[in-house]
Amino acid sequence: MKDERKQVIVRMKPELLEKLSALADREYRSVNGEIEYLVSQAVRTDGGSGAYPSEFFDGASAFIWDGEERELLPMRSTDPVRLTDLKRYEDEKAVVVKNTLAFLNGLPAQNVLLYGDRGTGKSSTVHAVLNEYAPRGLRLIEVKKKDIITLPRLMNAISDGGDKKFIIFIDDLTFVEGQDNYGELKAVLEGSALHLGNLLIYATTNRRHLIKETAEDRKNDMHESDLRQEQMSLSDRFGIVVTYLDPDKREFIDILRSILSDRGITLPEDELELRAERFCLEKGGRSPRGARQLADIIECETRDPAALS
């Protein structure tokens, strides 16, 4: 193995050798992870296909796509959330899990849009699904909105992924009318690459219409009609839309109680309700994220002060 790696490093392009010498300056990967990454890059450039070898995807379950550099970067740490950590939204989670299982089993599966207010658990659901099924070959690639225009290059980069299944994850997806990258996403969503069986797109948004209107758009009736058609056309490319609604007062208290119970903390019901209502008034709304934040505060208050010193 060492001899093989020597040969690979000898074949490295000069710019890769420069990267290797700058290992200590790269904060987002460990030294070993960086070396593995550069060796994979060497094999990739030597082959000339632009695709990462399947072994590259054994070293991590989640990656970030750098569209400018056209590189996949293994994520050193990911959100450890599990499906059981996500309180409420059982039906919503079940839809995402069922679709992901179909995907892993080679059955027809859909691109998924998770819509709802901030803090309702959309992104956490995607990460929890990854943590559940990474041992079965599921991999997640996070793509920033600015890099959507480079999605065809990403698809080529993962084309030799072997038996791995890839979810391209786009968080907080919205566009301003006139941006080029939403047209690129539309083309990818309806393109043949998604029918190869190893790739899906999961995206989250807090806007019902993915393309924002401007004041000028609303002044022009004909343009507004065209924009509405574009909004519907893009959303329709997602075969499944899962809606996450903010919890009401009782649901928020139930979520808070369940989180505290997981941590071995019990409060009198009247105190729990009072704390919950006061917190929501101060925050200006209710969400599962807020319930978890309040649970953190309560846990700090109830633990032995000596343990916090």
PDB file of C-alpha atoms in Angstrom:
ATOM      1  CA  MET A   1       0.000   0.000   0.000  1.00  0.00           C
ATOM      2  CA  LYS A   2       2.843   2.399   0.874  1.00  0.00           C
ATOM      3  CA  ASP A   3       4.550   1.669  -2.455  1.00  0.00           C
ATOM      4  CA  GLU A   4       1.299   2.319  -4.299  1.00  0.00           C
ATOM      5  CA  ARG A   5       0.904   5.665  -2.560  1.00  0.00           C
ATOM      6  CA  LYS A   6       4.489   6.600  -3.387  1.00  0.00           C
ATOM      7  CA  GLN A   7       3.740   5.997  -7.053  1.00  0.00           C
ATOM      8  CA  VAL A   8       0.553   8.048  -6.820  1.00  0.00           C
ATOM      9  CA  ILE A   9       2.302  10.975  -5.160  1.00  0.00           C
ATOM     10  CA  VAL A  10       5.026  10.898  -7.801  1.00  0.00           C
ATOM     11  CA  ARG A  11       2.288  11.351 -10.420  1.00  0.00           C
ATOM     12  CA  MET A  12       0.833  14.358  -8.599  1.00  0.00           C
ATOM     13  CA  LYS A  13       0.559  17.616 -10.418  1.00  0.00           C
ATOM     14  CA  PRO A  14       2.759  20.446  -9.024  1.00  0.00           C
ATOM     15  CA  GLU A  15      -0.234  22.303  -7.602  1.00  0.00           C
ATOM     16  CA  LEU A  16      -1.218  19.226  -5.595  1.00  0.00           C
ATOM     17  CA  LEU A  17       2.283  18.950  -4.162  1.00  0.00           C
ATOM     18  CA  GLU A  18       2.025  22.590  -3.125  1.00  0.00           C
ATOM     19  CA  LYS A  19      -1.228  21.802  -1.331  1.00  0.00           C
ATOM     20  CA  LEU A  20       0.411  18.892   0.425  1.00  0.00           C
ATOM     21  CA  SER A  21       3.136  21.173   1.754  1.00  0.00           C
ATOM     22  CA  ALA A  22       0.498  23.516   3.167  1.00  0.00           C
ATOM     23  CA  LEU A  23      -1.318  20.867   5.210  1.00  0.00           C
ATOM     24  CA  ALA A  24      -1.031  22.768   8.475  1.00  0.00           C
ATOM     25  CA  ASP A  25      -2.902  25.725   7.027  1.00  0.00           C
ATOM     26  CA  ARG A  26      -6.050  23.753   6.237  1.00  0.00           C
ATOM     27  CA  GLU A  27      -8.378  23.939   9.244  1.00  0.00           C
ATOM     28  CA  TYR A  28     -11.350  21.947   8.010  1.00  0.00           C
ATOM     29  CA  ARG A  29      -9.654  18.543   7.687  1.00  0.00           C
ATOM     30  CA  SER A  30      -7.277  16.496   9.803  1.00  0.00           C
ATOM     31  CA  VAL A  31      -3.770  15.852   8.474  1.00  0.00           C
ATOM     32  CA  ASN A  32      -4.613  12.235   7.654  1.00  0.00           C
ATOM     33  CA  GLY A  33      -7.823  13.312   5.959  1.00  0.00           C
ATOM     34  CA  GLU A  34      -5.946  15.862   3.871  1.00  0.00           C
ATOM     35  CA  ILE A  35      -3.403  13.301   2.729  1.00  0.00           C
ATOM     36  CA  GLU A  36      -6.187  10.875   1.770  1.00  0.00           C
ATOM     37  CA  TYR A  37      -7.873  13.699  -0.105  1.00  0.00           C
ATOM     38  CA  LEU A  38      -4.748  14.658  -2.045  1.00  0.00           C
ATOM     39  CA  VAL A  39      -3.958  11.058  -2.934  1.00  0.00           C
ATOM     40  CA  SER A  40      -7.497  10.725  -4.262  1.00  0.00           C
ATOM     41  CA  GLN A  41      -7.018  13.929  -6.236  1.00  0.00           C
ATOM     42  CA  ALA A  42      -3.825  12.526  -7.724  1.00  0.00           C
ATOM     43  CA  VAL A  43      -5.592   9.372  -8.889  1.00  0.00           C
ATOM     44  CA  ARG A  44      -8.437  11.490 -10.189  1.00  0.00           C
ATOM     45  CA  THR A  45      -6.263  13.814 -12.261  1.00  0.00           C
ATOM     46  CA  ASP A  46      -4.121  10.941 -13.482  1.00  0.00           C
ATOM     47  CA  GLY A  47      -7.189   9.164 -14.835  1.00  0.00           C
ATOM     48  CA  GLY A  48      -8.362  12.300 -16.586  1.00  0.00           C
ATOM     49  CA  SER A  49     -12.075  11.600 -16.091  1.00  0.00           C
ATOM     50  CA  GLY A  50     -12.622  14.284 -13.448  1.00  0.00           C
ATOM     51  CA  ALA A  51     -14.400  11.722 -11.259  1.00  0.00           C
ATOM     52  CA  TYR A  52     -13.369  10.769  -7.746  1.00  0.00           C
ATOM     53  CA  PRO A  53     -12.599   7.070  -7.213  1.00  0.00           C
ATOM     54  CA  SER A  54     -15.198   5.150  -5.218  1.00  0.00           C
ATOM     55  CA  GLU A  55     -12.708   4.668  -2.345  1.00  0.00           C
ATOM     56  CA  PHE A  56     -12.717   8.414  -1.757  1.00  0.00           C
ATOM     57  CA  PHE A  57     -16.263   8.208  -0.409  1.00  0.00           C
ATOM     58  CA  ASP A  58     -15.351   5.589   2.210  1.00  0.00           C
ATOM     59  CA  GLY A  59     -13.543   8.151   4.366  1.00  0.00           C
ATOM     60  CA  ALA A  60     -16.539  10.325   5.275  1.00  0.00           C
ATOM     61  CA  SER A  61     -20.312  10.340   5.124  1.00  0.00           C
ATOM     62  CA  ALA A  62     -20.713  14.048   4.323  1.00  0.00           C
ATOM     63  CA  PHE A  63     -18.907  16.367   1.940  1.00  0.00           C
ATOM     64  CA  ILE A  64     -18.968  20.002   0.859  1.00  0.00           C
ATOM     65  CA  TRP A  65     -18.794  20.856  -2.829  1.00  0.00           C
ATOM     66  CA  ASP A  66     -16.506  23.792  -3.606  1.00  0.00           C
ATOM     67  CA  GLY A  67     -17.823  24.906  -6.955  1.00  0.00           C
ATOM     68  CA  GLU A  68     -15.110  27.487  -7.521  1.00  0.00           C
ATOM     69  CA  GLU A  69     -12.274  25.015  -6.976  1.00  0.00           C
ATOM     70  CA  ARG A  70     -14.336  22.092  -8.321  1.00  0.00           C
ATOM     71  CA  GLU A  71     -13.415  20.011  -5.300  1.00  0.00           C
ATOM     72  CA  LEU A  72     -15.246  17.758  -2.875  1.00  0.00           C
ATOM     73  CA  LEU A  73     -14.143  18.423   0.696  1.00  0.00           C
ATOM     74  CA  PRO A  74     -14.814  15.746   3.340  1.00  0.00           C
ATOM     75  CA  MET A  75     -16.538  17.238   6.386  1.00  0.00           C
ATOM     76  CA  ARG A  76     -14.490  16.708   9.530  1.00  0.00           C
ATOM     77  CA  SER A  77     -17.556  16.847  11.782  1.00  0.00           C
ATOM     78  CA  THR A  78     -21.278  16.684  11.103  1.00  0.00           C
ATOM     79  CA  ASP A  79     -24.471  17.238  13.058  1.00  0.00           C
ATOM     80  CA  PRO A  80     -24.827  14.080  15.216  1.00  0.00           C
ATOM     81  CA  VAL A  81     -28.627  14.414  15.445  1.00  0.00           C
ATOM     82  CA  ARG A  82     -30.647  11.194  15.334  1.00  0.00           C
ATOM     83  CA  LEU A  83     -34.226  10.717  14.174  1.00  0.00           C
ATOM     84  CA  THR A  84     -35.267   9.992  17.766  1.00  0.00           C
ATOM     85  CA  ASP A  85     -33.903  13.401  18.811  1.00  0.00           C
ATOM     86  CA  LEU A  86     -36.440  15.174  16.596  1.00  0.00           C
ATOM     87  CA  LYS A  87     -39.636  15.593  18.563  1.00  0.00           C
ATOM     88  CA  ARG A  88     -43.025  15.757  16.831  1.00  0.00           C
ATOM     89  CA  TYR A  89     -43.251  15.869  13.003  1.00  0.00           C
ATOM     90  CA  GLU A  90     -43.541  12.072  12.902  1.00  0.00           C
ATOM     91  CA  ASP A  91     -45.525  12.064   9.656  1.00  0.00           C
ATOM     92  CA  GLU A  92     -43.132  14.500   7.998  1.00  0.00           C
ATOM     93  CA  LYS A  93     -40.065  12.483   9.013  1.00  0.00           C
ATOM     94  CA  ALA A  94     -41.720   9.269   7.844  1.00  0.00           C
ATOM     95  CA  VAL A  95     -42.158  10.668   4.324  1.00  0.00           C
ATOM     96  CA  VAL A  96     -38.458  11.554   4.070  1.00  0.00           C
ATOM     97  CA  VAL A  97     -37.350   8.226   5.566  1.00  0.00           C
ATOM     98  CA  LYS A  98     -39.606   6.208   3.253  1.00  0.00           C
ATOM     99  CA  ASN A  99     -38.317   8.036   0.182  1.00  0.00           C
ATOM    100  CA  THR A 100     -34.699   7.590   1.287  1.00  0.00           C
ATOM    101  CA  LEU A 101     -35.188   3.867   1.876  1.00  0.00           C
ATOM    102  CA  ALA A 102     -36.697   3.502  -1.593  1.00  0.00           C
ATOM    103  CA  PHE A 103     -33.632   5.285  -2.956  1.00  0.00           C
ATOM    104  CA  LEU A 104     -31.231   2.976  -1.093  1.00  0.00           C
ATOM    105  CA  ASN A 105     -33.125  -0.108  -2.251  1.00  0.00           C
ATOM    106  CA  GLY A 106     -33.029   0.854  -5.918  1.00  0.00           C
ATOM    107  CA  LEU A 107     -36.731   1.723  -6.101  1.00  0.00           C
ATOM    108  CA  PRO A 108     -38.172   4.882  -7.688  1.00  0.00           C
ATOM    109  CA  ALA A 109     -37.485   7.844  -5.386  1.00  0.00           C
ATOM    110  CA  GLN A 110     -38.157  11.566  -5.617  1.00  0.00           C
ATOM    111  CA  ASN A 111     -36.305  14.812  -5.111  1.00  0.00           C
ATOM    112  CA  VAL A 112     -37.549  16.336  -1.857  1.00  0.00           C
ATOM    113  CA  LEU A 113     -38.292  19.943  -0.898  1.00  0.00           C
ATOM    114  CA  LEU A 114     -38.692  20.524   2.854  1.00  0.00           C
ATOM    115  CA  TYR A 115     -40.657  23.723   3.375  1.00  0.00           C
ATOM    116  CA  GLY A 116     -41.398  25.565   6.617  1.00  0.00           C
ATOM    117  CA  ASP A 117     -40.368  28.264   9.049  1.00  0.00           C
ATOM    118  CA  ARG A 118     -36.868  28.465  10.464  1.00  0.00           C
ATOM    119  CA  GLY A 119     -36.117  26.203  13.397  1.00  0.00           C
ATOM    120  CA  THR A 120     -38.747  23.577  12.621  1.00  0.00           C
ATOM    121  CA  GLY A 121     -36.214  20.814  11.945  1.00  0.00           C
ATOM    122  CA  LYS A 122     -35.982  20.670   8.153  1.00  0.00           C
ATOM    123  CA  SER A 123     -32.185  20.526   7.947  1.00  0.00           C
ATOM    124  CA  SER A 124     -31.980  18.372  11.068  1.00  0.00           C
ATOM    125  CA  THR A 125     -34.250  15.810   9.403  1.00  0.00           C
ATOM    126  CA  VAL A 126     -31.873  15.512   6.454  1.00  0.00           C
ATOM    127  CA  HIS A 127     -28.829  15.142   8.724  1.00  0.00           C
ATOM    128  CA  ALA A 128     -30.631  12.613  10.922  1.00  0.00           C
ATOM    129  CA  VAL A 129     -31.514  10.527   7.862  1.00  0.00           C
ATOM    130  CA  LEU A 130     -27.856  10.620   6.815  1.00  0.00           C
ATOM    131  CA  ASN A 131     -26.712   9.467  10.267  1.00  0.00           C
ATOM    132  CA  GLU A 132     -29.239   6.634  10.190  1.00  0.00           C
ATOM    133  CA  TYR A 133     -28.347   5.282   6.758  1.00  0.00           C
ATOM    134  CA  ALA A 134     -24.687   6.202   6.189  1.00  0.00           C
ATOM    135  CA  PRO A 135     -23.697   2.606   7.128  1.00  0.00           C
ATOM    136  CA  ARG A 136     -25.780   1.472   4.144  1.00  0.00           C
ATOM    137  CA  GLY A 137     -23.826   3.641   1.719  1.00  0.00           C
ATOM    138  CA  LEU A 138     -25.763   6.910   1.894  1.00  0.00           C
ATOM    139  CA  ARG A 139     -23.609   9.996   1.393  1.00  0.00           C
ATOM    140  CA  LEU A 140     -24.528  13.679   1.626  1.00  0.00           C
ATOM    141  CA  ILE A 141     -22.976  16.471  -0.427  1.00  0.00           C
ATOM    142  CA  GLU A 142     -23.778  19.997   0.709  1.00  0.00           C
ATOM    143  CA  VAL A 143     -23.965  22.544  -2.097  1.00  0.00           C
ATOM    144  CA  LYS A 144     -24.130  26.287  -1.475  1.00  0.00           C
ATOM    145  CA  LYS A 145     -26.635  28.246  -3.497  1.00  0.00           C
ATOM    146  CA  LYS A 146     -23.880  30.126  -5.325  1.00  0.00           C
ATOM    147  CA  ASP A 147     -22.454  26.798  -6.535  1.00  0.00           C
ATOM    148  CA  ILE A 148     -25.676  25.463  -8.056  1.00  0.00           C
ATOM    149  CA  ILE A 149     -24.484  26.551 -11.475  1.00  0.00           C
ATOM    150  CA  THR A 150     -21.640  24.008 -11.157  1.00  0.00           C
ATOM    151  CA  LEU A 151     -23.932  21.029 -10.443  1.00  0.00           C
ATOM    152  CA  PRO A 152     -23.129  19.314 -13.767  1.00  0.00           C
ATOM    153  CA  ARG A 153     -19.452  19.239 -12.744  1.00  0.00           C
ATOM    154  CA  LEU A 154     -20.398  17.792  -9.373  1.00  0.00           C
ATOM    155  CA  MET A 155     -22.391  15.045 -11.053  1.00  0.00           C
ATOM    156  CA  ASN A 156     -19.353  14.143 -13.102  1.00  0.00           C
ATOM    157  CA  ALA A 157     -17.183  14.162  -9.965  1.00  0.00           C
ATOM    158  CA  ILE A 158     -19.337  11.496  -8.277  1.00  0.00           C
ATOM    159  CA  SER A 159     -19.997   9.399 -11.382  1.00  0.00           C
ATOM    160  CA  ASP A 160     -17.562   6.691 -10.215  1.00  0.00           C
ATOM    161  CA  GLY A 161     -19.047   6.465  -6.730  1.00  0.00           C
ATOM    162  CA  GLY A 162     -19.508   2.703  -6.880  1.00  0.00           C
ATOM    163  CA  ASP A 163     -22.361   1.434  -4.735  1.00  0.00           C
ATOM    164  CA  LYS A 164     -22.742   4.723  -2.830  1.00  0.00           C
ATOM    165  CA  LYS A 165     -25.972   6.715  -3.013  1.00  0.00           C
ATOM    166  CA  PHE A 166     -25.695  10.490  -2.977  1.00  0.00           C
ATOM    167  CA  ILE A 167     -28.035  13.157  -1.655  1.00  0.00           C
ATOM    168  CA  ILE A 168     -27.162  16.631  -2.890  1.00  0.00           C
ATOM    169  CA  PHE A 169     -28.307  18.901  -0.065  1.00  0.00           C
ATOM    170  CA  ILE A 170     -29.138  22.564  -0.693  1.00  0.00           C
ATOM    171  CA  ASP A 171     -30.078  24.403   2.500  1.00  0.00           C
ATOM    172  CA  ASP A 172     -32.209  27.573   2.580  1.00  0.00           C
ATOM    173  CA  LEU A 173     -33.040  27.533  -1.119  1.00  0.00           C
ATOM    174  CA  THR A 174     -34.421  30.770  -2.587  1.00  0.00           C
ATOM    175  CA  PHE A 175     -33.679  32.769  -5.705  1.00  0.00           C
ATOM    176  CA  VAL A 176     -34.130  36.350  -6.824  1.00  0.00           C
ATOM    177  CA  GLU A 177     -35.826  36.589 -10.202  1.00  0.00           C
ATOM    178  CA  GLY A 178     -33.211  36.978 -12.915  1.00  0.00           C
ATOM    179  CA  GLN A 179     -30.518  34.866 -11.262  1.00  0.00           C
ATOM    180  CA  ASP A 180     -29.006  32.342 -13.637  1.00  0.00           C
ATOM    181  CA  ASN A 181     -28.515  29.513 -11.157  1.00  0.00           C
ATOM    182  CA  TYR A 182     -32.194  28.703 -10.668  1.00  0.00           C
ATOM    183  CA  GLY A 183     -32.406  27.829 -14.344  1.00  0.00           C
ATOM    184  CA  GLU A 184     -29.432  25.519 -13.861  1.00  0.00           C
ATOM    185  CA  LEU A 185     -31.164  23.789 -10.950  1.00  0.00           C
ATOM    186  CA  LYS A 186     -34.313  23.348 -13.015  1.00  0.00           C
ATOM    187  CA  ALA A 187     -32.310  21.754 -15.804  1.00  0.00           C
ATOM    188  CA  VAL A 188     -30.578  19.392 -13.379  1.00  0.00           C
ATOM    189  CA  LEU A 189     -33.841  18.404 -11.695  1.00  0.00           C
ATOM    190  CA  GLU A 190     -35.346  17.348 -15.004  1.00  0.00           C
ATOM    191  CA  GLY A 191     -32.136  16.016 -16.561  1.00  0.00           C
ATOM    192  CA  SER A 192     -31.114  12.458 -17.256  1.00  0.00           C
ATOM    193  CA  ALA A 193     -28.358  12.412 -14.601  1.00  0.00           C
ATOM    194  CA  LEU A 194     -30.956  12.108 -11.852  1.00  0.00           C
ATOM    195  CA  HIS A 195     -32.333   8.962 -13.463  1.00  0.00           C
ATOM    196  CA  LEU A 196     -29.109   7.004 -13.041  1.00  0.00           C
ATOM    197  CA  GLY A 197     -30.281   5.775  -9.648  1.00  0.00           C
ATOM    198  CA  ASN A 198     -27.454   7.049  -7.420  1.00  0.00           C
ATOM    199  CA  LEU A 199     -28.383  10.705  -6.971  1.00  0.00           C
ATOM    200  CA  LEU A 200     -31.215  12.752  -5.462  1.00  0.00           C
ATOM    201  CA  ILE A 201     -31.599  16.392  -4.464  1.00  0.00           C
ATOM    202  CA  TYR A 202     -32.971  17.325  -1.031  1.00  0.00           C
ATOM    203  CA  ALA A 203     -33.481  21.053  -0.403  1.00  0.00           C
ATOM    204  CA  THR A 204     -34.930  23.175   2.387  1.00  0.00           C
ATOM    205  CA  THR A 205     -36.643  26.533   2.121  1.00  0.00           C
ATOM    206  CA  ASN A 206     -38.706  28.858   4.277  1.00  0.00           C
ATOM    207  CA  ARG A 207     -40.439  30.410   1.270  1.00  0.00           C
ATOM    208  CA  ARG A 208     -43.463  28.899  -0.418  1.00  0.00           C
ATOM    209  CA  HIS A 209     -42.309  30.390  -3.708  1.00  0.00           C
ATOM    210  CA  LEU A 210     -38.653  29.618  -4.365  1.00  0.00           C
ATOM    211  CA  ILE A 211     -38.175  32.667  -6.604  1.00  0.00           C
ATOM    212  CA  LYS A 212     -38.576  36.024  -4.849  1.00  0.00           C
ATOM    213  CA  GLU A 213     -40.619  38.781  -6.400  1.00  0.00           C
ATOM    214  CA  THR A 214     -39.344  42.354  -6.490  1.00  0.00           C
ATOM    215  CA  ALA A 215     -41.444  45.509  -6.269  1.00  0.00           C
ATOM    216  CA  GLU A 216     -40.886  46.029  -9.995  1.00  0.00           C
ATOM    217  CA  ASP A 217     -42.208  42.536 -10.708  1.00  0.00           C
ATOM    218  CA  ARG A 218     -45.477  43.332  -8.950  1.00  0.00           C
ATOM    219  CA  LYS A 219     -45.997  46.483 -11.023  1.00  0.00           C
ATOM    220  CA  ASN A 220     -45.962  44.543 -14.281  1.00  0.00           C
ATOM    221  CA  ASP A 221     -48.948  42.184 -14.524  1.00  0.00           C
ATOM    222  CA  MET A 222     -47.578  40.246 -17.499  1.00  0.00           C
ATOM    223  CA  HIS A 223     -44.171  39.831 -15.909  1.00  0.00           C
ATOM    224  CA  GLU A 224     -45.793  38.820 -12.618  1.00  0.00           C
ATOM    225  CA  SER A 225     -47.732  36.102 -14.444  1.00  0.00           C
ATOM    226  CA  ASP A 226     -44.538  34.804 -16.065  1.00  0.00           C
ATOM    227  CA  LEU A 227     -42.763  34.841 -12.720  1.00  0.00           C
ATOM    228  CA  ARG A 228     -45.574  32.889 -11.082  1.00  0.00           C
ATOM    229  CA  GLN A 229     -45.257  30.260 -13.798  1.00  0.00           C
ATOM    230  CA  GLU A 230     -41.499  30.060 -13.149  1.00  0.00           C
ATOM    231  CA  GLN A 231     -42.113  29.695  -9.410  1.00  0.00           C
ATOM    232  CA  MET A 232     -44.526  26.831  -9.948  1.00  0.00           C
ATOM    233  CA  SER A 233     -42.295  25.251 -12.594  1.00  0.00           C
ATOM    234  CA  LEU A 234     -39.292  25.072 -10.256  1.00  0.00           C
ATOM    235  CA  SER A 235     -41.270  23.771  -7.264  1.00  0.00           C
ATOM    236  CA  ASP A 236     -42.924  21.138  -9.448  1.00  0.00           C
ATOM    237  CA  ARG A 237     -39.521  19.606 -10.176  1.00  0.00           C
ATOM    238  CA  PHE A 238     -39.519  18.264  -6.616  1.00  0.00           C
ATOM    239  CA  GLY A 239     -41.642  15.132  -6.542  1.00  0.00           C
ATOM    240  CA  ILE A 240     -42.196  15.412  -2.785  1.00  0.00           C
ATOM    241  CA  VAL A 241     -42.835  18.592  -0.795  1.00  0.00           C
ATOM    242  CA  VAL A 242     -42.883  18.137   2.985  1.00  0.00           C
ATOM    243  CA  THR A 243     -44.293  21.016   5.045  1.00  0.00           C
ATOM    244  CA  TYR A 244     -43.039  21.743   8.569  1.00  0.00           C
ATOM    245  CA  LEU A 245     -45.445  24.003  10.469  1.00  0.00           C
ATOM    246  CA  ASP A 246     -44.595  25.873  13.657  1.00  0.00           C
ATOM    247  CA  PRO A 247     -45.927  24.093  16.771  1.00  0.00           C
ATOM    248  CA  ASP A 248     -48.845  25.614  18.662  1.00  0.00           C
ATOM    249  CA  LYS A 249     -48.696  26.337  22.394  1.00  0.00           C
ATOM    250  CA  ARG A 250     -49.547  22.794  23.522  1.00  0.00           C
ATOM    251  CA  GLU A 251     -47.251  21.173  20.962  1.00  0.00           C
ATOM    252  CA  PHE A 252     -44.355  23.391  22.026  1.00  0.00           C
ATOM    253  CA  ILE A 253     -44.814  22.352  25.655  1.00  0.00           C
ATOM    254  CA  ASP A 254     -44.985  18.686  24.621  1.00  0.00           C
ATOM    255  CA  ILE A 255     -41.735  19.034  22.656  1.00  0.00           C
ATOM    256  CA  LEU A 256     -40.039  20.760  25.587  1.00  0.00           C
ATOM    257  CA  ARG A 257     -41.256  18.127  28.034  1.00  0.00           C
ATOM    258  CA  SER A 258     -40.004  15.316  25.801  1.00  0.00           C
ATOM    259  CA  ILE A 259     -36.544  16.878  25.425  1.00  0.00           C
ATOM    260  CA  LEU A 260     -36.256  17.389  29.179  1.00  0.00           C
ATOM    261  CA  SER A 261     -37.398  13.817  29.802  1.00  0.00           C
ATOM    262  CA  ASP A 262     -34.611  12.528  27.542  1.00  0.00           C
ATOM    263  CA  ARG A 263     -32.196  14.413  29.799  1.00  0.00           C
ATOM    264  CA  GLY A 264     -33.703  13.069  33.011  1.00  0.00           C
ATOM    265  CA  ILE A 265     -35.259  16.405  34.011  1.00  0.00           C
ATOM    266  CA  THR A 266     -38.824  16.810  35.280  1.00  0.00           C
ATOM    267  CA  LEU A 267     -40.546  20.102  36.093  1.00  0.00           C
ATOM    268  CA  PRO A 268     -43.977  20.680  37.680  1.00  0.00           C
ATOM    269  CA  GLU A 269     -46.526  21.186  34.912  1.00  0.00           C
ATOM    270  CA  ASP A 270     -47.462  24.730  35.922  1.00  0.00           C
ATOM    271  CA  GLU A 271     -43.804  25.779  36.023  1.00  0.00           C
ATOM    272  CA  LEU A 272     -43.140  24.117  32.672  1.00  0.00           C
ATOM    273  CA  GLU A 273     -46.035  25.954  31.036  1.00  0.00           C
ATOM    274  CA  LEU A 274     -45.033  29.287  32.580  1.00  0.00           C
ATOM    275  CA  ARG A 275     -41.413  28.964  31.464  1.00  0.00           C
ATOM    276  CA  ALA A 276     -42.469  27.922  27.975  1.00  0.00           C
ATOM    277  CA  GLU A 277     -44.911  30.791  27.495  1.00  0.00           C
ATOM    278  CA  ARG A 278     -42.487  33.400  28.821  1.00  0.00           C
ATOM    279  CA  PHE A 279     -39.700  32.115  26.575  1.00  0.00           C
ATOM    280  CA  CYS A 280     -41.909  32.148  23.462  1.00  0.00           C
ATOM    281  CA  LEU A 281     -43.058  35.705  24.154  1.00  0.00           C
ATOM    282  CA  GLU A 282     -39.447  36.837  24.471  1.00  0.00           C
ATOM    283  CA  LYS A 283     -38.424  35.002  21.293  1.00  0.00           C
ATOM    284  CA  GLY A 284     -41.462  36.135  19.343  1.00  0.00           C
ATOM    285  CA  GLY A 285     -42.533  32.650  18.266  1.00  0.00           C
ATOM    286  CA  ARG A 286     -42.463  28.900  18.824  1.00  0.00           C
ATOM    287  CA  SER A 287     -40.252  26.316  17.162  1.00  0.00           C
ATOM    288  CA  PRO A 288     -38.574  23.000  18.015  1.00  0.00           C
ATOM    289  CA  ARG A 289     -35.248  24.832  17.934  1.00  0.00           C
ATOM    290  CA  GLY A 290     -36.570  27.236  20.559  1.00  0.00           C
ATOM    291  CA  ALA A 291     -37.751  24.306  22.691  1.00  0.00           C
ATOM    292  CA  ARG A 292     -34.256  22.833  22.575  1.00  0.00           C
ATOM    293  CA  GLN A 293     -32.717  26.190  23.509  1.00  0.00           C
ATOM    294  CA  LEU A 294     -35.042  26.496  26.500  1.00  0.00           C
ATOM    295  CA  ALA A 295     -34.245  22.917  27.510  1.00  0.00           C
ATOM    296  CA  ASP A 296     -30.542  23.824  27.488  1.00  0.00           C
ATOM    297  CA  ILE A 297     -31.228  26.788  29.771  1.00  0.00           C
ATOM    298  CA  ILE A 298     -33.287  24.692  32.180  1.00  0.00           C
ATOM    299  CA  GLU A 299     -30.657  21.947  32.232  1.00  0.00           C
ATOM    300  CA  CYS A 300     -27.951  24.444  33.195  1.00  0.00           C
ATOM    301  CA  GLU A 301     -30.156  25.737  36.011  1.00  0.00           C
ATOM    302  CA  THR A 302     -30.972  22.307  37.409  1.00  0.00           C
ATOM    303  CA  ARG A 303     -27.528  20.724  37.271  1.00  0.00           C
ATOM    304  CA  ASP A 304     -25.142  20.786  40.217  1.00  0.00           C
ATOM    305  CA  PRO A 305     -23.441  24.226  40.069  1.00  0.00           C
ATOM    306  CA  ALA A 306     -20.151  22.539  40.975  1.00  0.00           C
ATOM    307  CA  ALA A 307     -20.299  20.592  37.728  1.00  0.00           C
ATOM    308  CA  LEU A 308     -20.373  23.861  35.789  1.00  0.00           C
ATOM    309  CA  SER A 309     -17.362  25.411  37.503  1.00  0.00           C
TER     310      SER A 309
END
